[in-house]
GROMACS .gro file of C-alpha atoms in nm:
model
  289
    1MET     CA    1  -2.702   0.588   1.387
    2THR     CA    2  -2.864   0.388   1.108
    3THR     CA    3  -2.804   0.012   1.091
    4LEU     CA    4  -2.926  -0.230   0.829
    5ALA     CA    5  -3.094  -0.565   0.890
    6THR     CA    6  -2.919  -0.884   0.784
    7ALA     CA    7  -3.163  -0.921   0.495
    8ASP     CA    8  -3.080  -0.569   0.377
    9ILE     CA    9  -2.707  -0.644   0.384
   10GLY     CA   10  -2.774  -0.961   0.186
   11ALA     CA   11  -2.960  -0.757  -0.072
   12LEU     CA   12  -2.672  -0.508  -0.093
   13LEU     CA   13  -2.427  -0.792  -0.151
   14GLN     CA   14  -2.625  -0.889  -0.459
   15LEU     CA   15  -2.550  -0.554  -0.622
   16VAL     CA   16  -2.270  -0.555  -0.880
   17PRO     CA   17  -2.095  -0.240  -0.747
   18VAL     CA   18  -2.086  -0.389  -0.396
   19GLN     CA   19  -1.954  -0.720  -0.530
   20ARG     CA   20  -1.684  -0.540  -0.725
   21ALA     CA   21  -1.590  -0.341  -0.417
   22GLY     CA   22  -1.563  -0.660  -0.211
   23ALA     CA   23  -1.353  -0.830  -0.480
   24ALA     CA   24  -1.127  -0.524  -0.498
   25LEU     CA   25  -1.073  -0.529  -0.122
   26LEU     CA   26  -0.989  -0.901  -0.129
   27LEU     CA   27  -0.736  -0.851  -0.408
   28ALA     CA   28  -0.595  -0.548  -0.228
   29ALA     CA   29  -0.556  -0.754   0.090
   30VAL     CA   30  -0.319  -0.991  -0.090
   31GLY     CA   31  -0.080  -0.744  -0.250
   32LEU     CA   32  -0.097  -0.413  -0.064
   33PRO     CA   33  -0.005  -0.529   0.291
   34VAL     CA   34   0.313  -0.680   0.144
   35ILE     CA   35   0.388  -0.336   0.004
   36GLY     CA   36   0.346  -0.210   0.360
   37VAL     CA   37   0.618  -0.452   0.471
   38VAL     CA   38   0.849  -0.290   0.214
   39ILE     CA   39   0.755   0.061   0.327
   40VAL     CA   40   0.829  -0.023   0.691
   41GLY     CA   41   1.144  -0.218   0.607
   42LEU     CA   42   1.294   0.054   0.389
   43ASP     CA   43   1.170   0.323   0.630
   44ILE     CA   44   1.009   0.527   0.353
   45MET     CA   45   0.693   0.639   0.531
   46PRO     CA   46   0.675   0.963   0.324
   47VAL     CA   47   0.621   0.754   0.009
   48ARG     CA   48   0.244   0.759   0.061
   49PHE     CA   49   0.231   1.137   0.062
   50ALA     CA   50   0.478   1.167  -0.226
   51MET     CA   51   0.275   0.931  -0.444
   52MET     CA   52  -0.047   1.112  -0.355
   53HIS     CA   53   0.100   1.429  -0.503
   54VAL     CA   54   0.241   1.243  -0.804
   55ALA     CA   55  -0.103   1.088  -0.859
   56LEU     CA   56  -0.254   1.436  -0.856
   57LEU     CA   57  -0.007   1.538  -1.125
   58GLY     CA   58  -0.102   1.232  -1.332
   59ILE     CA   59  -0.473   1.305  -1.286
   60ALA     CA   60  -0.419   1.663  -1.402
   61VAL     CA   61  -0.237   1.537  -1.713
   62GLY     CA   62  -0.521   1.294  -1.780
   63LEU     CA   63  -0.789   1.562  -1.750
   64LEU     CA   64  -0.588   1.791  -1.976
   65THR     CA   65  -0.524   1.532  -2.248
   66GLY     CA   66  -0.857   1.351  -2.228
   67LEU     CA   67  -0.697   1.022  -2.121
   68ASP     CA   68  -0.814   0.813  -1.826
   69PRO     CA   69  -0.703   1.018  -1.521
   70MET     CA   70  -0.646   0.716  -1.296
   71LEU     CA   71  -0.444   0.538  -1.564
   72CYS     CA   72  -0.231   0.851  -1.599
   73ALA     CA   73  -0.191   0.855  -1.220
   74LEU     CA   74  -0.069   0.494  -1.221
   75VAL     CA   75   0.181   0.563  -1.499
   76ALA     CA   76   0.304   0.881  -1.329
   77CYS     CA   77   0.356   0.698  -0.999
   78ALA     CA   78   0.538   0.411  -1.170
   79LEU     CA   79   0.772   0.652  -1.349
   80ALA     CA   80   0.825   0.849  -1.028
   81GLY     CA   81   0.913   0.533  -0.836
   82ALA     CA   82   1.168   0.433  -1.099
   83GLY     CA   83   1.302   0.786  -1.130
   84VAL     CA   84   1.361   0.838  -0.759
   85ALA     CA   85   1.554   0.511  -0.714
   86PRO     CA   86   1.893   0.651  -0.833
   87LEU     CA   87   1.865   0.923  -0.568
   88ALA     CA   88   1.836   0.661  -0.295
   89ARG     CA   89   2.202   0.581  -0.242
   90THR     CA   90   2.154   0.514   0.128
   91PRO     CA   91   1.855   0.423   0.346
   92ASP     CA   92   1.841   0.784   0.465
   93GLY     CA   93   1.841   0.898   0.104
   94LEU     CA   94   1.510   0.724   0.036
   95SER     CA   95   1.316   0.953   0.269
   96GLY     CA   96   1.499   1.258   0.138
   97ALA     CA   97   1.427   1.161  -0.222
   98MET     CA   98   1.059   1.115  -0.141
   99GLY     CA   99   1.046   1.459   0.017
  100LEU     CA  100   1.199   1.610  -0.295
  101LEU     CA  101   0.960   1.419  -0.519
  102MET     CA  102   0.660   1.531  -0.315
  103SER     CA  103   0.758   1.897  -0.340
  104LEU     CA  104   0.826   1.886  -0.713
  105ALA     CA  105   0.510   1.687  -0.792
  106ILE     CA  106   0.269   1.913  -0.607
  107ALA     CA  107   0.432   2.223  -0.756
  108ALA     CA  108   0.406   2.080  -1.109
  109ALA     CA  109   0.047   1.967  -1.051
  110LEU     CA  110  -0.069   2.305  -0.918
  111LEU     CA  111   0.111   2.490  -1.200
  112LEU     CA  112  -0.046   2.264  -1.462
  113LEU     CA  113  -0.392   2.306  -1.314
  114ALA     CA  114  -0.352   2.684  -1.299
  115VAL     CA  115  -0.207   2.732  -1.649
  116SER     CA  116  -0.431   2.485  -1.831
  117GLY     CA  117  -0.758   2.588  -1.670
  118VAL     CA  118  -0.838   2.228  -1.574
  119ASN     CA  119  -1.104   2.203  -1.304
  120ALA     CA  120  -0.892   2.169  -0.990
  121SER     CA  121  -1.183   2.055  -0.774
  122GLY     CA  122  -1.251   1.770  -1.017
  123ALA     CA  123  -0.888   1.661  -1.003
  124PHE     CA  124  -0.879   1.664  -0.624
  125ALA     CA  125  -1.214   1.481  -0.606
  126LEU     CA  126  -1.055   1.176  -0.772
  127LEU     CA  127  -0.809   1.154  -0.483
  128TRP     CA  128  -1.083   1.103  -0.224
  129GLY     CA  129  -1.169   0.758  -0.354
  130SER     CA  130  -1.503   0.590  -0.412
  131ILE     CA  131  -1.495   0.220  -0.347
  132LEU     CA  132  -1.838   0.158  -0.500
  133SER     CA  133  -1.721   0.308  -0.830
  134VAL     CA  134  -1.449   0.044  -0.875
  135GLY     CA  135  -1.451  -0.082  -1.232
  136THR     CA  136  -1.293  -0.362  -1.431
  137PRO     CA  137  -0.965  -0.172  -1.496
  138ASP     CA  138  -0.925  -0.117  -1.121
  139LEU     CA  139  -0.980  -0.488  -1.055
  140VAL     CA  140  -0.722  -0.574  -1.321
  141VAL     CA  141  -0.461  -0.349  -1.158
  142LEU     CA  142  -0.529  -0.491  -0.812
  143GLY     CA  143  -0.529  -0.846  -0.950
  144VAL     CA  144  -0.190  -0.795  -1.113
  145LEU     CA  145  -0.054  -0.654  -0.787
  146ALA     CA  146  -0.203  -0.948  -0.594
  147VAL     CA  147  -0.001  -1.187  -0.812
  148LEU     CA  148   0.310  -0.980  -0.882
  149VAL     CA  149   0.391  -0.852  -0.533
  150PRO     CA  150   0.378  -1.183  -0.338
  151GLY     CA  151   0.540  -1.355  -0.638
  152LEU     CA  152   0.836  -1.117  -0.632
  153PHE     CA  153   0.869  -1.158  -0.256
  154TRP     CA  154   0.881  -1.537  -0.290
  155TRP     CA  155   1.119  -1.533  -0.586
  156LYS     CA  156   1.360  -1.278  -0.438
  157ARG     CA  157   1.295  -1.345  -0.069
  158ARG     CA  158   1.665  -1.383   0.018
  159ASP     CA  159   1.768  -1.063  -0.164
  160ILE     CA  160   1.473  -0.867  -0.026
  161GLY     CA  161   1.544  -0.998   0.323
  162LEU     CA  162   1.904  -0.878   0.299
  163LEU     CA  163   1.800  -0.540   0.158
  164LEU     CA  164   1.545  -0.480   0.434
  165TYR     CA  165   1.797  -0.593   0.696
  166ASP     CA  166   2.099  -0.394   0.581
  167ARG     CA  167   2.158  -0.224   0.246
  168GLU     CA  168   2.538  -0.245   0.262
  169LEU     CA  169   2.532  -0.611   0.364
  170ALA     CA  170   2.303  -0.686   0.072
  171GLN     CA  171   2.541  -0.514  -0.168
  172CYS     CA  172   2.842  -0.700  -0.029
  173SER     CA  173   2.648  -1.027  -0.065
  174GLY     CA  174   2.609  -0.978  -0.438
  175VAL     CA  175   2.257  -0.838  -0.442
  176ASP     CA  176   2.189  -0.588  -0.720
  177VAL     CA  177   2.070  -0.332  -0.467
  178ARG     CA  178   2.004  -0.057  -0.719
  179ALA     CA  179   1.784  -0.269  -0.947
  180LEU     CA  180   1.598  -0.435  -0.659
  181THR     CA  181   1.535  -0.102  -0.487
  182ALA     CA  182   1.405   0.045  -0.813
  183ALA     CA  183   1.171  -0.253  -0.865
  184LEU     CA  184   1.037  -0.227  -0.510
  185LEU     CA  185   0.986   0.148  -0.537
  186VAL     CA  186   0.793   0.106  -0.863
  187LEU     CA  187   0.570  -0.156  -0.699
  188VAL     CA  188   0.517   0.066  -0.395
  189ALA     CA  189   0.429   0.364  -0.613
  190VAL     CA  190   0.185   0.170  -0.831
  191ALA     CA  191   0.027   0.000  -0.529
  192VAL     CA  192  -0.035   0.332  -0.353
  193ALA     CA  193  -0.187   0.475  -0.670
  194GLY     CA  194  -0.400   0.163  -0.716
  195ALA     CA  195  -0.534   0.188  -0.361
  196ILE     CA  196  -0.643   0.549  -0.399
  197LYS     CA  197  -0.967   0.443  -0.570
  198LEU     CA  198  -1.059   0.223  -0.272
  199THR     CA  199  -1.002   0.447   0.028
  200GLY     CA  200  -0.882   0.781  -0.105
  201ALA     CA  201  -0.527   0.908  -0.091
  202LEU     CA  202  -0.542   1.018   0.272
  203LEU     CA  203  -0.665   0.678   0.398
  204VAL     CA  204  -0.442   0.449   0.194
  205ASP     CA  205  -0.256   0.340   0.509
  206ALA     CA  206  -0.547   0.112   0.600
  207LEU     CA  207  -0.460  -0.112   0.306
  208THR     CA  208  -0.081  -0.088   0.313
  209LEU     CA  209   0.094   0.033   0.625
  210LEU     CA  210  -0.135  -0.066   0.915
  211PRO     CA  211  -0.145  -0.442   0.839
  212ALA     CA  212   0.235  -0.440   0.813
  213LEU     CA  213   0.272  -0.260   1.147
  214ALA     CA  214   0.057  -0.523   1.316
  215ALA     CA  215   0.231  -0.810   1.134
  216ARG     CA  216   0.579  -0.713   1.247
  217ARG     CA  217   0.466  -0.758   1.607
  218LEU     CA  218   0.340  -1.109   1.535
  219GLY     CA  219   0.593  -1.252   1.288
  220SER     CA  220   0.939  -1.386   1.369
  221SER     CA  221   1.077  -1.391   1.013
  222LEU     CA  222   1.030  -1.200   0.691
  223LYS     CA  223   0.817  -1.486   0.559
  224SER     CA  224   0.591  -1.500   0.864
  225ILE     CA  225   0.559  -1.121   0.877
  226THR     CA  226   0.450  -1.122   0.512
  227LEU     CA  227   0.193  -1.397   0.573
  228TRP     CA  228   0.063  -1.220   0.885
  229ALA     CA  229   0.032  -0.896   0.688
  230ILE     CA  230  -0.179  -1.066   0.420
  231GLY     CA  231  -0.396  -1.241   0.679
  232ILE     CA  232  -0.451  -0.920   0.870
  233GLY     CA  233  -0.527  -0.737   0.547
  234VAL     CA  234  -0.796  -0.989   0.451
  235THR     CA  235  -0.949  -0.978   0.799
  236VAL     CA  236  -0.951  -0.599   0.821
  237ASN     CA  237  -1.082  -0.542   0.468
  238LEU     CA  238  -1.370  -0.789   0.496
  239THR     CA  239  -1.463  -0.691   0.851
  240GLY     CA  240  -1.441  -0.318   0.782
  241PHE     CA  241  -1.640  -0.342   0.460
  242LEU     CA  242  -1.920  -0.549   0.612
  243LEU     CA  243  -1.928  -0.321   0.914
  244ALA     CA  244  -1.953  -0.017   0.689
  245LEU     CA  245  -2.245  -0.176   0.502
  246TRP     CA  246  -2.419  -0.268   0.827
  247LEU     CA  247  -2.379   0.078   0.979
  248ASP     CA  248  -2.438   0.254   0.647
  249TRP     CA  249  -2.114   0.448   0.692
  250PRO     CA  250  -1.844   0.545   0.439
  251PRO     CA  251  -1.618   0.238   0.388
  252GLY     CA  252  -1.287   0.427   0.379
  253PRO     CA  253  -1.287   0.567   0.734
  254VAL     CA  254  -1.436   0.244   0.871
  255LEU     CA  255  -1.152   0.043   0.714
  256VAL     CA  256  -0.893   0.274   0.870
  257LEU     CA  257  -1.055   0.259   1.215
  258THR     CA  258  -1.086  -0.120   1.196
  259ALA     CA  259  -0.721  -0.156   1.096
  260GLY     CA  260  -0.613   0.094   1.362
  261ALA     CA  261  -0.805  -0.091   1.633
  262LEU     CA  262  -0.638  -0.418   1.534
  263VAL     CA  263  -0.292  -0.257   1.537
  264LEU     CA  264  -0.354  -0.118   1.886
  265ALA     CA  265  -0.479  -0.457   2.006
  266VAL     CA  266  -0.173  -0.633   1.865
  267HIS     CA  267   0.059  -0.383   2.034
  268LEU     CA  268  -0.086  -0.482   2.371
  269ILE     CA  269   0.081  -0.822   2.327
  270SER     CA  270   0.375  -0.866   2.561
  271GLU     CA  271   0.702  -0.753   2.405
  272ARG     CA  272   0.872  -1.082   2.492
  273ARG     CA  273   0.644  -1.257   2.242
  274THR     CA  274   0.763  -1.042   1.956
  275SER     CA  275   1.089  -0.995   1.768
  276PRO     CA  276   1.260  -0.671   1.662
  277TRP     CA  277   1.179  -0.556   1.309
  278ARG     CA  278   1.532  -0.597   1.186
  279ALA     CA  279   1.559  -0.954   1.311
  280PRO     CA  280   1.309  -1.105   1.065
  281ALA     CA  281   1.522  -1.035   0.760
  282SER     CA  282   1.828  -1.212   0.897
  283ALA     CA  283   1.625  -1.488   1.056
  284SER     CA  284   1.470  -1.576   0.723
  285LEU     CA  285   1.796  -1.606   0.534
  286PRO     CA  286   1.900  -1.966   0.616
  287SER     CA  287   1.568  -2.110   0.498
  288SER     CA  288   1.580  -1.922   0.167
  289HIS     CA  289   1.887  -2.092   0.024
   0.00000   0.00000   0.00000
């Protein structure tokens, strides 16, 4: 195993690609773990896989038309998130809709690649991620998510708390469930697509889902769970990235293993010190009026 000296790591941190990668991970740590809270709360775990396939379709369209493939992937995921919302009439329907979307997207992507003659290996390569190739457009997307996602949570915290607690209760309480669900699904879809460049599609959980899983064991309200998720995201991203530089290992897998180790450590905490996932939403309601 190769490890770098402290001076070598310091020299690496002076490189612009490394600085951009670190900035991207910090921005991702603010917005993406909050998206993980939504994924866990709405119980739409398949969304990551669905959006991976939708992103592949967008990348194929980009390669075919000559447009930026990752931009096309972001647009495709945003449209898919908005389009699937009407199918999600019930909490169970969300997972079903994502399964349908995943099947249709991968079929359309493979058909487009086959008919158009686009280099399939090149399209799939963009899904594996390359954190050191992060550019200004990627930082802009992550920066917008870092502002928009926590901002929406703060602005609509009561409505989101009700929706994550119970969809029917939210509707009876005057929440526009359909519009709010559509907005959240669009944010989830765009966030997953935006994280692909950092870790690759298969490892996106390190930036979204894993911090949220750890946070729900530590927080006692929707607000505290969200803050814990962001704090854990920052800790994991910085620690994993520096560790990857020190060991001279690929950052993506190191980030996942670091996040996974933290989740396992948090789950060793006594159950009496934690609250059930559904409790946070209701517990946060009185303070949000």
